JSON list of C-alpha atoms in Angstrom, two decimals:
[
{"chain": "A", "resi": 1, "resn": "MET", "atom": "CA", "xyz": [82.80, -77.66, -13.58]},
{"chain": "A", "resi": 2, "resn": "GLN", "atom": "CA", "xyz": [82.37, -77.71, -17.36]},
{"chain": "A", "resi": 3, "resn": "ALA", "atom": "CA", "xyz": [82.05, -74.40, -19.22]},
{"chain": "A", "resi": 4, "resn": "SER", "atom": "CA", "xyz": [78.75, -73.60, -20.85]},
{"chain": "A", "resi": 5, "resn": "PRO", "atom": "CA", "xyz": [78.81, -73.43, -24.68]},
{"chain": "A", "resi": 6, "resn": "TRP", "atom": "CA", "xyz": [77.54, -69.84, -24.39]},
{"chain": "A", "resi": 7, "resn": "GLU", "atom": "CA", "xyz": [80.46, -68.66, -22.31]},
{"chain": "A", "resi": 8, "resn": "ARG", "atom": "CA", "xyz": [83.19, -66.81, -24.11]},
{"chain": "A", "resi": 9, "resn": "SER", "atom": "CA", "xyz": [86.56, -68.36, -24.55]},
{"chain": "A", "resi": 10, "resn": "SER", "atom": "CA", "xyz": [89.65, -66.67, -23.20]},
{"chain": "A", "resi": 11, "resn": "PRO", "atom": "CA", "xyz": [90.58, -63.30, -24.78]},
{"chain": "A", "resi": 12, "resn": "ALA", "atom": "CA", "xyz": [93.80, -64.78, -26.17]},
{"chain": "A", "resi": 13, "resn": "ASN", "atom": "CA", "xyz": [91.80, -67.28, -28.21]},
{"chain": "A", "resi": 14, "resn": "ASP", "atom": "CA", "xyz": [89.45, -64.57, -29.45]},
{"chain": "A", "resi": 15, "resn": "ASP", "atom": "CA", "xyz": [92.40, -62.47, -30.65]},
{"chain": "A", "resi": 16, "resn": "GLU", "atom": "CA", "xyz": [93.82, -65.43, -32.55]},
{"chain": "A", "resi": 17, "resn": "THR", "atom": "CA", "xyz": [90.47, -66.12, -34.20]},
{"chain": "A", "resi": 18, "resn": "LEU", "atom": "CA", "xyz": [89.99, -62.49, -35.24]},
{"chain": "A", "resi": 19, "resn": "SER", "atom": "CA", "xyz": [93.48, -62.12, -36.64]},
{"chain": "A", "resi": 20, "resn": "SER", "atom": "CA", "xyz": [93.16, -65.27, -38.75]},
{"chain": "A", "resi": 21, "resn": "SER", "atom": "CA", "xyz": [89.74, -64.27, -40.10]},
{"chain": "A", "resi": 22, "resn": "PRO", "atom": "CA", "xyz": [89.75, -62.68, -43.59]},
{"chain": "A", "resi": 23, "resn": "VAL", "atom": "CA", "xyz": [86.65, -60.59, -42.87]},
{"chain": "A", "resi": 24, "resn": "PRO", "atom": "CA", "xyz": [88.32, -57.65, -41.05]},
{"chain": "A", "resi": 25, "resn": "GLU", "atom": "CA", "xyz": [90.99, -57.40, -43.76]},
{"chain": "A", "resi": 26, "resn": "THR", "atom": "CA", "xyz": [88.36, -57.49, -46.50]},
{"chain": "A", "resi": 27, "resn": "ARG", "atom": "CA", "xyz": [86.32, -54.81, -44.76]},
{"chain": "A", "resi": 28, "resn": "ARG", "atom": "CA", "xyz": [89.43, -52.66, -44.43]},
{"chain": "A", "resi": 29, "resn": "GLU", "atom": "CA", "xyz": [90.16, -53.00, -48.16]},
{"chain": "A", "resi": 30, "resn": "VAL", "atom": "CA", "xyz": [86.60, -52.07, -49.11]},
{"chain": "A", "resi": 31, "resn": "GLN", "atom": "CA", "xyz": [86.75, -49.04, -46.82]},
{"chain": "A", "resi": 32, "resn": "GLN", "atom": "CA", "xyz": [90.12, -47.99, -48.25]},
{"chain": "A", "resi": 33, "resn": "ALA", "atom": "CA", "xyz": [88.84, -48.35, -51.82]},
{"chain": "A", "resi": 34, "resn": "THR", "atom": "CA", "xyz": [85.72, -46.36, -50.91]},
{"chain": "A", "resi": 35, "resn": "GLY", "atom": "CA", "xyz": [87.96, -43.59, -49.60]},
{"chain": "A", "resi": 36, "resn": "MET", "atom": "CA", "xyz": [90.01, -43.60, -52.78]},
{"chain": "A", "resi": 37, "resn": "ILE", "atom": "CA", "xyz": [86.86, -43.36, -54.93]},
{"chain": "A", "resi": 38, "resn": "PHE", "atom": "CA", "xyz": [85.61, -40.59, -52.63]},
{"chain": "A", "resi": 39, "resn": "ALA", "atom": "CA", "xyz": [88.79, -38.64, -53.41]},
{"chain": "A", "resi": 40, "resn": "GLN", "atom": "CA", "xyz": [88.85, -39.49, -57.13]},
{"chain": "A", "resi": 41, "resn": "LEU", "atom": "CA", "xyz": [85.29, -38.37, -57.81]},
{"chain": "A", "resi": 42, "resn": "ASP", "atom": "CA", "xyz": [84.68, -35.77, -55.08]},
{"chain": "A", "resi": 43, "resn": "VAL", "atom": "CA", "xyz": [81.47, -37.49, -54.00]},
{"chain": "A", "resi": 44, "resn": "SER", "atom": "CA", "xyz": [80.16, -38.46, -50.57]},
{"chain": "A", "resi": 45, "resn": "ALA", "atom": "CA", "xyz": [81.48, -41.60, -48.90]},
{"chain": "A", "resi": 46, "resn": "THR", "atom": "CA", "xyz": [78.05, -43.18, -49.32]},
{"chain": "A", "resi": 47, "resn": "ASP", "atom": "CA", "xyz": [78.05, -42.46, -53.06]},
{"chain": "A", "resi": 48, "resn": "ALA", "atom": "CA", "xyz": [81.60, -43.78, -53.37]},
{"chain": "A", "resi": 49, "resn": "PHE", "atom": "CA", "xyz": [80.60, -47.06, -51.73]},
{"chain": "A", "resi": 50, "resn": "TYR", "atom": "CA", "xyz": [77.51, -47.33, -53.93]},
{"chain": "A", "resi": 51, "resn": "ARG", "atom": "CA", "xyz": [79.65, -46.81, -57.03]},
{"chain": "A", "resi": 52, "resn": "LEU", "atom": "CA", "xyz": [82.06, -49.48, -55.86]},
{"chain": "A", "resi": 53, "resn": "ARG", "atom": "CA", "xyz": [79.17, -51.87, -55.29]},
{"chain": "A", "resi": 54, "resn": "MET", "atom": "CA", "xyz": [77.46, -50.99, -58.61]},
{"chain": "A", "resi": 55, "resn": "HIS", "atom": "CA", "xyz": [80.69, -51.52, -60.54]},
{"chain": "A", "resi": 56, "resn": "ALA", "atom": "CA", "xyz": [81.17, -54.92, -58.91]},
{"chain": "A", "resi": 57, "resn": "PHE", "atom": "CA", "xyz": [77.61, -55.93, -59.79]},
{"chain": "A", "resi": 58, "resn": "SER", "atom": "CA", "xyz": [77.71, -54.61, -63.36]},
{"chain": "A", "resi": 59, "resn": "THR", "atom": "CA", "xyz": [81.01, -56.35, -64.14]},
{"chain": "A", "resi": 60, "resn": "GLY", "atom": "CA", "xyz": [80.14, -59.61, -62.39]},
{"chain": "A", "resi": 61, "resn": "ARG", "atom": "CA", "xyz": [83.02, -59.27, -59.95]},
{"chain": "A", "resi": 62, "resn": "SER", "atom": "CA", "xyz": [83.04, -59.40, -56.19]},
{"chain": "A", "resi": 63, "resn": "ILE", "atom": "CA", "xyz": [83.22, -56.14, -54.28]},
{"chain": "A", "resi": 64, "resn": "GLN", "atom": "CA", "xyz": [86.49, -57.38, -52.78]},
{"chain": "A", "resi": 65, "resn": "SER", "atom": "CA", "xyz": [87.96, -57.88, -56.25]},
{"chain": "A", "resi": 66, "resn": "VAL", "atom": "CA", "xyz": [86.97, -54.39, -57.38]},
{"chain": "A", "resi": 67, "resn": "ALA", "atom": "CA", "xyz": [88.31, -52.91, -54.13]},
{"chain": "A", "resi": 68, "resn": "ALA", "atom": "CA", "xyz": [91.63, -54.67, -54.70]},
{"chain": "A", "resi": 69, "resn": "GLY", "atom": "CA", "xyz": [91.81, -53.15, -58.18]},
{"chain": "A", "resi": 70, "resn": "VAL", "atom": "CA", "xyz": [91.17, -49.67, -56.83]},
{"chain": "A", "resi": 71, "resn": "ILE", "atom": "CA", "xyz": [93.83, -50.09, -54.13]},
{"chain": "A", "resi": 72, "resn": "ALA", "atom": "CA", "xyz": [96.34, -51.47, -56.65]},
{"chain": "A", "resi": 73, "resn": "ARG", "atom": "CA", "xyz": [95.53, -48.46, -58.85]},
{"chain": "A", "resi": 74, "resn": "THR", "atom": "CA", "xyz": [94.60, -50.68, -61.79]},
{"chain": "A", "resi": 75, "resn": "LEU", "atom": "CA", "xyz": [91.04, -49.35, -61.62]},
{"chain": "A", "resi": 76, "resn": "ASP", "atom": "CA", "xyz": [90.45, -45.62, -61.53]},
{"chain": "A", "resi": 77, "resn": "PHE", "atom": "CA", "xyz": [86.84, -44.48, -61.28]},
{"chain": "A", "resi": 78, "resn": "ARG", "atom": "CA", "xyz": [87.69, -41.17, -62.94]},
{"chain": "A", "resi": 79, "resn": "GLU", "atom": "CA", "xyz": [88.24, -43.14, -66.15]},
{"chain": "A", "resi": 80, "resn": "LEU", "atom": "CA", "xyz": [84.78, -44.68, -65.86]},
{"chain": "A", "resi": 81, "resn": "GLU", "atom": "CA", "xyz": [82.95, -41.35, -65.83]}
]
């Protein structure tokens, strides 16, 4: 019997797909950068994320690029205040 296209594949295949996807890693980096901004500025986590997003928008960069700068410590939000 042929599997329906709506049935899930085996868990092993799902794990391989998730580990090769850049999305979870990107989300992790954005969350880490948000936490670093949270600590730098002593603001709420929500405000830290908004500041990360606003900086990305105002500089024409992606949020992932700004997050990478924060993690690499080449961008410090205390210096932007």
